PDB file of C-alpha atoms in Angstrom:
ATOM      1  CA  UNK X  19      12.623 -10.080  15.946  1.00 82.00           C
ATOM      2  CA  UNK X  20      11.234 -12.016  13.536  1.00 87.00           C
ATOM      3  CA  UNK X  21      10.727 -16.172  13.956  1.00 90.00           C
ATOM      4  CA  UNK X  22      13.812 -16.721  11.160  1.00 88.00           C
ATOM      5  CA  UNK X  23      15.951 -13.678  13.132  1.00 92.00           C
ATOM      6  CA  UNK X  24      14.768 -15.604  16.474  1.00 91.00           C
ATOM      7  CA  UNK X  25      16.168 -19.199  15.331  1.00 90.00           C
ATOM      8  CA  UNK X  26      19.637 -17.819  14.126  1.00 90.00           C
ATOM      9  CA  UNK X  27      20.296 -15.875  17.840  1.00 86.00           C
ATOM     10  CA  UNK X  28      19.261 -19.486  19.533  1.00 90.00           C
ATOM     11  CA  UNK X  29      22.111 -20.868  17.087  1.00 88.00           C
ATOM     12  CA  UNK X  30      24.790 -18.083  17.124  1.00 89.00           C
ATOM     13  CA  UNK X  31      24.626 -17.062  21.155  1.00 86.00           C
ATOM     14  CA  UNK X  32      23.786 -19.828  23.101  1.00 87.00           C
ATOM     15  CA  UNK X  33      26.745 -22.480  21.511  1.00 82.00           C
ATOM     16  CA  UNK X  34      25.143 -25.759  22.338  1.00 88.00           C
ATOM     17  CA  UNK X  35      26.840 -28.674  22.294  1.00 89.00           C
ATOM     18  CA  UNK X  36      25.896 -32.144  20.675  1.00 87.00           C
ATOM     19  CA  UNK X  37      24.167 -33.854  23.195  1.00 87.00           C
ATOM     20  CA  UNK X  38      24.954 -32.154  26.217  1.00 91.00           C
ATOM     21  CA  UNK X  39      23.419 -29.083  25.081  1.00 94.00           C
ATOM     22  CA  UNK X  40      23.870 -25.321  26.313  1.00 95.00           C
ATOM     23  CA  UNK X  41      27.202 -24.576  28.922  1.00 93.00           C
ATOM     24  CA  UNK X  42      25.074 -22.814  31.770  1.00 94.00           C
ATOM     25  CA  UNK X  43      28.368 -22.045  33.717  1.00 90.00           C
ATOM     26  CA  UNK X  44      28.198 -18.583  32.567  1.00 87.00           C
ATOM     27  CA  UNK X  45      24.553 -18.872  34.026  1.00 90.00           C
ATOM     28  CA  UNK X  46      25.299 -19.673  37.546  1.00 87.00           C
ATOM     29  CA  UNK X  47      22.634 -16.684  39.351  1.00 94.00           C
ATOM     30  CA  UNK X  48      19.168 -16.834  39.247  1.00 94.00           C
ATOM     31  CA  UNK X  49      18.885 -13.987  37.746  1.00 96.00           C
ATOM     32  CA  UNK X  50      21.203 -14.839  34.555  1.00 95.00           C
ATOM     33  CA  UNK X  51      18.930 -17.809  34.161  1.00 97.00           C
ATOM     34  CA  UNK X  52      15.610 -15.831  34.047  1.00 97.00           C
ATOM     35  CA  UNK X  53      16.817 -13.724  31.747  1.00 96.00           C
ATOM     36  CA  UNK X  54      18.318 -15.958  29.492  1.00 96.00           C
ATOM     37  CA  UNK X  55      15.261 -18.389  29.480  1.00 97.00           C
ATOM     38  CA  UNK X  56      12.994 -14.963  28.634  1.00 97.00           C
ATOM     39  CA  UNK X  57      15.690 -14.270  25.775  1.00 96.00           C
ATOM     40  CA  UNK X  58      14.944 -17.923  24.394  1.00 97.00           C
ATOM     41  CA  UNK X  59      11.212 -17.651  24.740  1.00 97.00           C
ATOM     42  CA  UNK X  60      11.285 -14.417  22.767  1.00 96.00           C
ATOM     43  CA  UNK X  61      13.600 -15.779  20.448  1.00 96.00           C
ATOM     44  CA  UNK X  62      10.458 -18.078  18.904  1.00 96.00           C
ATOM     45  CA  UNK X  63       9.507 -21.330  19.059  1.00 97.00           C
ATOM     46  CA  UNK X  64       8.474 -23.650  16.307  1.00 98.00           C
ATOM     47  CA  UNK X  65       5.532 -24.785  18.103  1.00 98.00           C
ATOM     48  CA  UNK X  66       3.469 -25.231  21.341  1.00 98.00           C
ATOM     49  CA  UNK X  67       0.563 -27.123  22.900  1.00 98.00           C
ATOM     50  CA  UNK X  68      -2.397 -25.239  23.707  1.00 98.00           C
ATOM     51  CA  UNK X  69      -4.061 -25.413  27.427  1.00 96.00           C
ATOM     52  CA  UNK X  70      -7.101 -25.072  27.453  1.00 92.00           C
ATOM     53  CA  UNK X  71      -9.034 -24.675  31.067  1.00 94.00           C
ATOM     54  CA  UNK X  72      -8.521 -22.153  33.536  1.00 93.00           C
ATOM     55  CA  UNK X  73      -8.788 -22.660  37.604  1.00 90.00           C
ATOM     56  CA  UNK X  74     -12.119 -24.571  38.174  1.00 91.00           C
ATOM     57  CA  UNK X  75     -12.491 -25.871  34.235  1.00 93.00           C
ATOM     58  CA  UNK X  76     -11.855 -29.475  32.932  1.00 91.00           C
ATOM     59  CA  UNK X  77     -12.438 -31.642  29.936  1.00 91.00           C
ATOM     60  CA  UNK X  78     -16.350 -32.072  29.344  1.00 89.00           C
ATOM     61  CA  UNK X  79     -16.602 -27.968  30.495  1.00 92.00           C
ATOM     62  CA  UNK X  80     -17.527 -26.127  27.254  1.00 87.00           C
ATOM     63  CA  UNK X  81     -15.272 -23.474  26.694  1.00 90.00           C
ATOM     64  CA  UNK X  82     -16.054 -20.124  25.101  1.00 92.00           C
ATOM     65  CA  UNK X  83     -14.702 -18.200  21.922  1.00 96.00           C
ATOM     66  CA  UNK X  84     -13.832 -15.428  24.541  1.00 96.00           C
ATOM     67  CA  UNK X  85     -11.190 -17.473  27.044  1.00 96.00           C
ATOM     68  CA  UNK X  86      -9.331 -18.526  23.705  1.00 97.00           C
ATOM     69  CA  UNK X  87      -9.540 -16.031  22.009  1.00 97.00           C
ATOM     70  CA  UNK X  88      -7.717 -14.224  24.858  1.00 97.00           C
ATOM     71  CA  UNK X  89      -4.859 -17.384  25.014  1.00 98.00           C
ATOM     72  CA  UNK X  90      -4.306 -17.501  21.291  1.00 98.00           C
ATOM     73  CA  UNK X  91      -3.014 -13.577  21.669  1.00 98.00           C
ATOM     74  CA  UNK X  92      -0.893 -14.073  24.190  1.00 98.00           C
ATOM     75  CA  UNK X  93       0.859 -17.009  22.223  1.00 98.00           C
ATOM     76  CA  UNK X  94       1.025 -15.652  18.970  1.00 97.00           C
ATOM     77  CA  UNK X  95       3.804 -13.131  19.742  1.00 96.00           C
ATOM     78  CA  UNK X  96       5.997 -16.660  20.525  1.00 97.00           C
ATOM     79  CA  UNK X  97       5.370 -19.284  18.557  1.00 97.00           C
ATOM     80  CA  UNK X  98       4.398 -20.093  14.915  1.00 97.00           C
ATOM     81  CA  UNK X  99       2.084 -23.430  15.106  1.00 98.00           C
ATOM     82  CA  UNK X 100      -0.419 -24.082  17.812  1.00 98.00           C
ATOM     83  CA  UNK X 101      -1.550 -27.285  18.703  1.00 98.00           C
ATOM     84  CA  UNK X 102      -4.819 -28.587  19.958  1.00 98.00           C
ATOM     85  CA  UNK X 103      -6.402 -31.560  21.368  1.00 98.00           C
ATOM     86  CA  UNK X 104      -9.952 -31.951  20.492  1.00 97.00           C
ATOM     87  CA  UNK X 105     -12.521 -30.657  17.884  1.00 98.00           C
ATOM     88  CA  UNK X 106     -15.850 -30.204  20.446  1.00 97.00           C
ATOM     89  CA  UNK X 107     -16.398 -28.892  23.635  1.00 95.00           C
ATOM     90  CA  UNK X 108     -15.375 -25.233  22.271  1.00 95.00           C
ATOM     91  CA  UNK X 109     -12.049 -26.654  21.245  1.00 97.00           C
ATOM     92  CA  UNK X 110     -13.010 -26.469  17.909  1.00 97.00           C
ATOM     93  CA  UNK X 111     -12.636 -22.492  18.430  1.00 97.00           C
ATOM     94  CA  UNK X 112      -9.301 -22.695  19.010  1.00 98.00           C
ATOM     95  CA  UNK X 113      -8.044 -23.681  15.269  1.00 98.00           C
ATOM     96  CA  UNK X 114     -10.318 -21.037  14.467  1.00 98.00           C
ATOM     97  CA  UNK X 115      -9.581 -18.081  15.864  1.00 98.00           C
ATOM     98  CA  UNK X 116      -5.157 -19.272  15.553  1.00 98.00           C
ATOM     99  CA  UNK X 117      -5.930 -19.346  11.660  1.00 98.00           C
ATOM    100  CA  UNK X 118      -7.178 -15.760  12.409  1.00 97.00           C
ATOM    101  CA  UNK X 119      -4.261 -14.154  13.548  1.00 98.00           C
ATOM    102  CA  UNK X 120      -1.917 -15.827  10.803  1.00 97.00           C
ATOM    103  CA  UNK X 121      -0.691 -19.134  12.898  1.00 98.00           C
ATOM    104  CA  UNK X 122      -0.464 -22.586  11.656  1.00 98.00           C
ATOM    105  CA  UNK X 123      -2.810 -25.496  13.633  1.00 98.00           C
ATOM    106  CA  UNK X 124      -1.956 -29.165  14.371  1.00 99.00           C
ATOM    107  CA  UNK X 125      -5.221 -30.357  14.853  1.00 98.00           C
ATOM    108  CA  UNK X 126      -6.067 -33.237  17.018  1.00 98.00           C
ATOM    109  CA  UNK X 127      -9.542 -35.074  17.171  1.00 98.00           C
ATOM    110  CA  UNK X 128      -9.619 -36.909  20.784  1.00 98.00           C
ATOM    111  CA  UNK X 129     -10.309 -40.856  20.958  1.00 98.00           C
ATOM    112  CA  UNK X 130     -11.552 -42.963  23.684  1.00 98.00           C
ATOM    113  CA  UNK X 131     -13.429 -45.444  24.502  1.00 97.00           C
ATOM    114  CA  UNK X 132     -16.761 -43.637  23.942  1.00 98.00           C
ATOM    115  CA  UNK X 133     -17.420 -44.595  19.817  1.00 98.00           C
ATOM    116  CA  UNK X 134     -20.336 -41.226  20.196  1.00 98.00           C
ATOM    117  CA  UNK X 135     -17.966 -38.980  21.555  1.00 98.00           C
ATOM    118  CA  UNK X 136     -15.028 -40.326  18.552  1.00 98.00           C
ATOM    119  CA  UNK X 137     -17.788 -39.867  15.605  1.00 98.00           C
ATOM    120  CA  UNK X 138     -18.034 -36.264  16.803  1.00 98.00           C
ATOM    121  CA  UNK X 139     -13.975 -35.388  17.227  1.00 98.00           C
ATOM    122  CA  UNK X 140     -13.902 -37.082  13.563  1.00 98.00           C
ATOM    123  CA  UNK X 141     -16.791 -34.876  11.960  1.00 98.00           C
ATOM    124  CA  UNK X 142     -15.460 -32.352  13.946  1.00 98.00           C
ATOM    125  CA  UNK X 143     -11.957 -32.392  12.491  1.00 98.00           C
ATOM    126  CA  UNK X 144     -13.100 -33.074   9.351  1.00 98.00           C
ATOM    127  CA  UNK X 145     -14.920 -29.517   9.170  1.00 98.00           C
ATOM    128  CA  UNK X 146     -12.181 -27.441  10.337  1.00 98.00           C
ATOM    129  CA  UNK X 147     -10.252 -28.750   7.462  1.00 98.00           C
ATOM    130  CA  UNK X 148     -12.679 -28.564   5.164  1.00 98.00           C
ATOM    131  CA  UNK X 149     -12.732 -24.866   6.299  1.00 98.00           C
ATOM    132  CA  UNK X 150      -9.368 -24.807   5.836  1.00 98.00           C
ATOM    133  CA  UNK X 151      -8.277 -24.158   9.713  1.00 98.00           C
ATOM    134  CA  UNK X 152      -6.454 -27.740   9.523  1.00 98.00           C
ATOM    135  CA  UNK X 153      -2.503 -27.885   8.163  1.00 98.00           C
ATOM    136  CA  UNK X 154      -1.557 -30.903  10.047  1.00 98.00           C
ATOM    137  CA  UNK X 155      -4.558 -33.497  11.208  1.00 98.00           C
ATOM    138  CA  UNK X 156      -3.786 -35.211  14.118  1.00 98.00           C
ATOM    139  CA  UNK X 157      -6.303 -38.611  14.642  1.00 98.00           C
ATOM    140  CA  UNK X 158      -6.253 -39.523  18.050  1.00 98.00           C
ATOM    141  CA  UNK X 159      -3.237 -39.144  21.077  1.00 98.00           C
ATOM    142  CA  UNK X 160      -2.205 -41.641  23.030  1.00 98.00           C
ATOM    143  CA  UNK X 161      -4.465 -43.855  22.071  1.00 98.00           C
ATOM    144  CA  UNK X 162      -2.431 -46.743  22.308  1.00 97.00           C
ATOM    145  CA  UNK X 163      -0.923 -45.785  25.754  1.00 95.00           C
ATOM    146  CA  UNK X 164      -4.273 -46.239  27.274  1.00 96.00           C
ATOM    147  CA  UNK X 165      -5.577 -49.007  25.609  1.00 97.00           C
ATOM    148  CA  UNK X 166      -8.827 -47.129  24.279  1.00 98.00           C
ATOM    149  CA  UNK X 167      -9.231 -48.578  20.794  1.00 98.00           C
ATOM    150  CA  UNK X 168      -7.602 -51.914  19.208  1.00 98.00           C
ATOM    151  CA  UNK X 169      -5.139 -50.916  16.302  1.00 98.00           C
ATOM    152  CA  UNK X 170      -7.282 -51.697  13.881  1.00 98.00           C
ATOM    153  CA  UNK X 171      -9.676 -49.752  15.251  1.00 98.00           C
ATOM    154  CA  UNK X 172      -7.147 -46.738  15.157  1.00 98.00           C
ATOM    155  CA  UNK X 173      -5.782 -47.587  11.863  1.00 98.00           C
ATOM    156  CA  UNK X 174      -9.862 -47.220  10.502  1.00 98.00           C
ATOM    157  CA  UNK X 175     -10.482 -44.354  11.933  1.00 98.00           C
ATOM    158  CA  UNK X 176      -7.410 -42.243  10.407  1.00 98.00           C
ATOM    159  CA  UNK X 177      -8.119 -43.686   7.214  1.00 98.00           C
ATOM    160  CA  UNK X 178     -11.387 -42.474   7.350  1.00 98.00           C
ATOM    161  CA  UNK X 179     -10.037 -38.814   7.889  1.00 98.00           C
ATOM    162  CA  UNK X 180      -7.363 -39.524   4.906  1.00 98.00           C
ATOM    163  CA  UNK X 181     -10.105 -40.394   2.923  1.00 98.00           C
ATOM    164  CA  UNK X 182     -12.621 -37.130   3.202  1.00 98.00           C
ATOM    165  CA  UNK X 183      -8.903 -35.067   3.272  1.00 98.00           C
ATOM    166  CA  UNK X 184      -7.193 -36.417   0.242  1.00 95.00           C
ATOM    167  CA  UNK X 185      -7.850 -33.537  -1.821  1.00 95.00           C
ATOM    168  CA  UNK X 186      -6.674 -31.415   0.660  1.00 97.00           C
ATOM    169  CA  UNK X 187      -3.402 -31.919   0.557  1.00 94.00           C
ATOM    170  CA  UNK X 188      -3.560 -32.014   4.311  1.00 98.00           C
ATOM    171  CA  UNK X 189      -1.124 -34.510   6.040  1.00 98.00           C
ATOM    172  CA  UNK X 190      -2.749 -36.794   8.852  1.00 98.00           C
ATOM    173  CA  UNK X 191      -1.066 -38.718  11.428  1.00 98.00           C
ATOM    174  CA  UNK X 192      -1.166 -39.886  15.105  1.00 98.00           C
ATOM    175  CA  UNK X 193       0.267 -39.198  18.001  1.00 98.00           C
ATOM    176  CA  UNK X 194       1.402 -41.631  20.754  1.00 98.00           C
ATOM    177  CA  UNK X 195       4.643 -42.169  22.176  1.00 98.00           C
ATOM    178  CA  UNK X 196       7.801 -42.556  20.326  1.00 98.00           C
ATOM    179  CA  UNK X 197       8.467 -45.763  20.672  1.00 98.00           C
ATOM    180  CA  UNK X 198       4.894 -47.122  19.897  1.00 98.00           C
ATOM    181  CA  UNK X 199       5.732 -45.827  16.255  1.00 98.00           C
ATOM    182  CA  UNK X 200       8.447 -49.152  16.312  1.00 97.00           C
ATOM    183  CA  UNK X 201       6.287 -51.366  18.338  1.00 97.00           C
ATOM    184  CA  UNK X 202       3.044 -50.715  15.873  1.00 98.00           C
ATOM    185  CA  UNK X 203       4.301 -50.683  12.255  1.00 98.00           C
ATOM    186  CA  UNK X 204       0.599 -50.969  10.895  1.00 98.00           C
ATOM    187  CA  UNK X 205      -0.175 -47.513  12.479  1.00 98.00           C
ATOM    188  CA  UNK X 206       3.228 -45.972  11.466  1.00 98.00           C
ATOM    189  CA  UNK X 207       2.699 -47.197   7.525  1.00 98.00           C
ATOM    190  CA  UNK X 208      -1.301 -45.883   7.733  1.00 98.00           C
ATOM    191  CA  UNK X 209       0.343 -42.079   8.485  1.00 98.00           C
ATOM    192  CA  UNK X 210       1.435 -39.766   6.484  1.00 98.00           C
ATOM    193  CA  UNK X 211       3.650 -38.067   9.345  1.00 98.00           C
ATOM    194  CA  UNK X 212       4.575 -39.507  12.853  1.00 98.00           C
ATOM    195  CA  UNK X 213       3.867 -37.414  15.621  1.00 98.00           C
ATOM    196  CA  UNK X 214       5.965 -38.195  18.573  1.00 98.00           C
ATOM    197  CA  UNK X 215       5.648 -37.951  22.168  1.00 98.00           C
ATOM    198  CA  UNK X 216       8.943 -37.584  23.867  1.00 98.00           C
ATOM    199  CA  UNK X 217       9.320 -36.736  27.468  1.00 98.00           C
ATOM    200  CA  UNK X 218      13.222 -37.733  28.945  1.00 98.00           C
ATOM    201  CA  UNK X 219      11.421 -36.313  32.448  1.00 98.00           C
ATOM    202  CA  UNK X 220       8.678 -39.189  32.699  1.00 97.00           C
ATOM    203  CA  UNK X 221      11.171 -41.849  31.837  1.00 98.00           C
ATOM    204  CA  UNK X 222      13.054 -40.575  35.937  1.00 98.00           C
ATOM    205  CA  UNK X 223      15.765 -39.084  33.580  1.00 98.00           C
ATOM    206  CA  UNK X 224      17.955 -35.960  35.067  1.00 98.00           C
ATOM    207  CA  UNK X 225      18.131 -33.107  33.438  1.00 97.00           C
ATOM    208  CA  UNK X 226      22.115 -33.418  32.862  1.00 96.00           C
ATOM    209  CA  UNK X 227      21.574 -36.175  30.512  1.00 97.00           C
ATOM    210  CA  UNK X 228      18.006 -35.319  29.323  1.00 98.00           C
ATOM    211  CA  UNK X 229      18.352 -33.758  25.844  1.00 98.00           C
ATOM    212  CA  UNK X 230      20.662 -36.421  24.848  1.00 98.00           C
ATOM    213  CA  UNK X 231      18.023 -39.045  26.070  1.00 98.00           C
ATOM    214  CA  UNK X 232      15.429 -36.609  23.878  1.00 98.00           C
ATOM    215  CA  UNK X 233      17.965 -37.223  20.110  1.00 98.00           C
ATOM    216  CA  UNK X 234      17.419 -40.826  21.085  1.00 98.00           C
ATOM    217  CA  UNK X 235      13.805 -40.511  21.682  1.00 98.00           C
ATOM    218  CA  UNK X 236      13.834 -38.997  18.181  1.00 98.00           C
ATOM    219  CA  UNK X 237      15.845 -41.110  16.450  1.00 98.00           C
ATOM    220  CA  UNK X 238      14.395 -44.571  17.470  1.00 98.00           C
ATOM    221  CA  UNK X 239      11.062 -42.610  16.388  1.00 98.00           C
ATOM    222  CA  UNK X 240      12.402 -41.767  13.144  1.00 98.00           C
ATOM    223  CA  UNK X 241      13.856 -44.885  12.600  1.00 98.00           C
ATOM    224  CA  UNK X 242      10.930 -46.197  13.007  1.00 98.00           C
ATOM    225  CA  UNK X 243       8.926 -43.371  10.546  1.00 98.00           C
ATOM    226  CA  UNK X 244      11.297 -45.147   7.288  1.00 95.00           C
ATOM    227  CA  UNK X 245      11.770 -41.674   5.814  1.00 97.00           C
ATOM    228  CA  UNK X 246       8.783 -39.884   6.644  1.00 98.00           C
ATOM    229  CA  UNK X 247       8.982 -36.347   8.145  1.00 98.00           C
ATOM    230  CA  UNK X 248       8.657 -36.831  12.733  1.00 98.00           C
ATOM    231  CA  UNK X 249       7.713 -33.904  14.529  1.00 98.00           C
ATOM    232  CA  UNK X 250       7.651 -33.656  18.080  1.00 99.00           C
ATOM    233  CA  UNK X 251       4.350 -32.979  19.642  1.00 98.00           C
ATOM    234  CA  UNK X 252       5.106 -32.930  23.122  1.00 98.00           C
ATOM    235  CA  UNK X 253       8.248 -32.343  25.505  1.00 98.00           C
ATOM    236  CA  UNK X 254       8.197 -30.674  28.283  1.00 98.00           C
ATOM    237  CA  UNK X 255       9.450 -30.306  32.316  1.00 98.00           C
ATOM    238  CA  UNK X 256       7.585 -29.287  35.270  1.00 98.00           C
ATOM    239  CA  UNK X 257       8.062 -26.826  37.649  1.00 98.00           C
ATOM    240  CA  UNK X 258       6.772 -27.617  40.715  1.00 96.00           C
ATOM    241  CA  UNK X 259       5.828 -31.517  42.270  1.00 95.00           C
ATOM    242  CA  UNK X 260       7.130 -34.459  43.054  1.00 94.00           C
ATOM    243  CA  UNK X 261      10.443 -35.936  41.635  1.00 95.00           C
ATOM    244  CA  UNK X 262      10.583 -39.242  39.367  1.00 96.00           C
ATOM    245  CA  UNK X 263      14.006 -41.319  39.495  1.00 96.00           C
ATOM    246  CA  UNK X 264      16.505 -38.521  37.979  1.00 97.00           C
ATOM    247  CA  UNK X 265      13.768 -36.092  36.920  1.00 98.00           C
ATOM    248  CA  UNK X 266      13.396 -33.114  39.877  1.00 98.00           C
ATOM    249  CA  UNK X 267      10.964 -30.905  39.358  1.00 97.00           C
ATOM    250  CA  UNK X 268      12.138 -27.395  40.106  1.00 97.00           C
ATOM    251  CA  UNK X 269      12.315 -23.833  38.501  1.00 97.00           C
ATOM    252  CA  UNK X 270      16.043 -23.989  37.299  1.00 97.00           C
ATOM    253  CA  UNK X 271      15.330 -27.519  35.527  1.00 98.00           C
ATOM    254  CA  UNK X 272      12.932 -26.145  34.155  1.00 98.00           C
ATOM    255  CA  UNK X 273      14.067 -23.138  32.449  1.00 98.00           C
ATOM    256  CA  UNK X 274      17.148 -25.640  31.420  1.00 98.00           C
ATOM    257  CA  UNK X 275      15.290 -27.911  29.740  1.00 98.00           C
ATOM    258  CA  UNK X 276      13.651 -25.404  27.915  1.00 98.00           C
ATOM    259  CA  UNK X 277      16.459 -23.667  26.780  1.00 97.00           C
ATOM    260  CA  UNK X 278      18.344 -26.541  25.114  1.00 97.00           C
ATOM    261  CA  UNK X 279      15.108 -27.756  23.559  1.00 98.00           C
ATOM    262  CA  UNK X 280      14.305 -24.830  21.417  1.00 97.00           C
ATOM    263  CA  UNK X 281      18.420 -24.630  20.968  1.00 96.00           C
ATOM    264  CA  UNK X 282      18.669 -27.993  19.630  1.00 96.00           C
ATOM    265  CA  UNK X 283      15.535 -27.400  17.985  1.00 97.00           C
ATOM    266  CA  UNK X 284      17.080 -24.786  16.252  1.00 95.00           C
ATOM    267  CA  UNK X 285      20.335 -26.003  15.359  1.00 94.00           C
ATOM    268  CA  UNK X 286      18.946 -29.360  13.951  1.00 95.00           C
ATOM    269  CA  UNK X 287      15.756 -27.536  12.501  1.00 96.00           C
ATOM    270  CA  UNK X 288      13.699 -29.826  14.269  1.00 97.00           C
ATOM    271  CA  UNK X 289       9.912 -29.264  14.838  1.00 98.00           C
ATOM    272  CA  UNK X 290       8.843 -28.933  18.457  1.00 98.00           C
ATOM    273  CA  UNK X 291       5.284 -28.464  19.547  1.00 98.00           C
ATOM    274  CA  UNK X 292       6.720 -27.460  23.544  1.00 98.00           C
ATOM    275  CA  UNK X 293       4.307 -28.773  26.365  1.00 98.00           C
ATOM    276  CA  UNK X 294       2.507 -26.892  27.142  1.00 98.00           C
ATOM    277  CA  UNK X 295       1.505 -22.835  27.665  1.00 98.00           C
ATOM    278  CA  UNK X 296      -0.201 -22.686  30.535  1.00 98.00           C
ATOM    279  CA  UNK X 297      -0.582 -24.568  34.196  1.00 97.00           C
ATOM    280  CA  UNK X 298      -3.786 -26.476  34.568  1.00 95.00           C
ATOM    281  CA  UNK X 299      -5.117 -27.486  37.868  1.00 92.00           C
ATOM    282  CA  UNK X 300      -7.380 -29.982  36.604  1.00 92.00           C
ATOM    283  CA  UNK X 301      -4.185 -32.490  35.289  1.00 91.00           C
ATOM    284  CA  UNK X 302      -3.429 -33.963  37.982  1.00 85.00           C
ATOM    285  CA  UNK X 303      -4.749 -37.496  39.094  1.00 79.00           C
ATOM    286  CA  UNK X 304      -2.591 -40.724  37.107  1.00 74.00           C
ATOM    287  CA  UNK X 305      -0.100 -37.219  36.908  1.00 86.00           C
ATOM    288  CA  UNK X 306       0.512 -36.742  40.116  1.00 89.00           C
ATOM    289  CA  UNK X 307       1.453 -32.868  41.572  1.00 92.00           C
ATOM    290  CA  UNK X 308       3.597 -32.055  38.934  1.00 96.00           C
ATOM    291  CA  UNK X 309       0.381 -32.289  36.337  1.00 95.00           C
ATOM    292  CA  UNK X 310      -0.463 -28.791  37.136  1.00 95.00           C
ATOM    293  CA  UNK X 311       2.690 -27.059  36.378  1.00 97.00           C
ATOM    294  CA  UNK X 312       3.902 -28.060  33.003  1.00 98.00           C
ATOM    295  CA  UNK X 313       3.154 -24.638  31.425  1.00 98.00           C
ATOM    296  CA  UNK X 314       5.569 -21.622  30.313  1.00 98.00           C
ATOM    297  CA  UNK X 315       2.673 -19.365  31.861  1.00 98.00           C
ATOM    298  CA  UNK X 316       1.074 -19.664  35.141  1.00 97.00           C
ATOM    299  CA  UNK X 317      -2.746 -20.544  35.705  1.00 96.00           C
ATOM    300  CA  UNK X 318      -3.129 -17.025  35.586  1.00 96.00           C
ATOM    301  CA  UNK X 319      -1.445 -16.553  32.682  1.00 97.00           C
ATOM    302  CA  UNK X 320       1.737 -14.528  34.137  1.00 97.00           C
ATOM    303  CA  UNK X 321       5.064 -15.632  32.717  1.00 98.00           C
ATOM    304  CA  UNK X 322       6.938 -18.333  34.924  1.00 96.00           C
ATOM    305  CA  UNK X 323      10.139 -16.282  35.203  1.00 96.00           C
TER     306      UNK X 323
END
């Protein structure tokens, strides 16, 4: 079916409520679960966050045009916008070869601490939109989180990308989480979108109550944004791993929380970049177990469920 054909069957068949989200009492097997996570995959989703490395890869490993190229088919047939981290280390290939098969690319240039490394994610991103591979620019993630950079350090840097973009019409933001966009008003007025970071799983919330806890999420982040457009760049649930507070990290919580994101999504024609595609053994460290098992796909690329 086609992505606008996918959104209305999310709306009309799965009848989710206002904060609680989808009634799974009709979806009490297994079975029924599987099948109607696979109908909600297929159905389309707005967005998703690309991973990168396979078993025995990790940031710093250069990746080649072959490996994505292989990823970016398998997502294509599920998701309209693919969104990417970095602009060297082969992850420049990535808005490439999307652009190539007809998807849209948020486009992230990674910041640290390492000013060499930044110059390069900044050149880098400001080629791919220059070759017109760039429809949202995305200067730095999470920057503030871990302390990398000062604000005004951030704040210089994405109006150095505005600046060689403005007559691009490209729009350039940041991405952090939600509620830094209240806590940093500087950074939120120097964007021209705010990308938001909401994850109801890593704040020990159970999955009963999480999608309402997500719409707050949202709205304090779009409070915050004074009328410009929020997107959500990352949400997600693991599958496997430890449990935090509320949050358990199991198969059926997953699929749930999946589900009644890309309904709500739907309903409230919200964009949702879903984290992430695939299972990485490399995240796992200040993650813990569950770092490896965020993705819809396995390490191997198989399907979940």
């Amino acid at each position: 079916m086609s992505y606008r054909e996918g959104r209305k069957f999310l709306i009309e068949n799965l009848q989710i409520s206002e904060h609680k989200g989808v009634d799974f009492s009709d979806y009490i097997s297994e079975k029924d679960l599987k099948k109607l996570w696979r109908e909600t995959l297929d159905a389309g989703m707005h967005g998703i966050c690309f991973s990168m490395y396979e078993d025995g890869q990790e940031p710093g490993d250069t990746i080649t045009v072959e490996q994505v190229e292989r990823r970016v088919k398998i997502l294509k047939t599920y998701t309209k916008w693919i969104r990417s981290f970095s602009c060297i280390e082969g992850n420049e290939n990535i808005p490439r070869i999307a652009k190539k098969h007809g998807m849209k690319n948020l486009v992230g240039a990674w910041l640290g601490d390492d000013m060499e490394k930044n110059e390069e994610e900044i050149a880098g991103l400001i080629q791919l939109a220059k070759e017109g591979c760039v429809d949202i620019a995305c200067v730095g993630n999470e920057v503030m989180y871990r302390k990398d950079l000062t604000e005004q350090q951030l704040i210089d840097y994405i109006w150095r990308v505005k600046d060689a973009l403005k007559d691009l019409d490209i729009p350039v933001g940041y991405v952090d989480a939600y509620y830094e966009f209240s806590h940093r008003p500087a950074i939120t007025n120097s964007c021209d979108v705010i990308l938001a970071n909401c994850y109801p799983y890593w704040e020990g919330c159970s999955l009963e109550h999480s999608l309402a806890h997500m719409q707050q999420m949202f709205s304090q982040a779009s409070h915050a944004a004074n009328g410009k457009k929020v997107i959500i760049t990352e949400t997600g649930w693991p599958s496997q791993g430890s449990s935090l507070g509320g949050a358990h990290s199991n198969a059926e919580n997953t699929m749930k929380y999946f589900i009644n994101t890309q309904a709500w999504s739907a309903k409230d024609d919200i964009e949702v970049f879903y984290f992430s595609s695939f299972d990485e053994s490399w995240k796992v460290g200040a993650e813990g177990d569950v770092g490896a098992y965020w993705g819809l796909w396995d390490k191997n690329e198989n399907l979940k469920f």
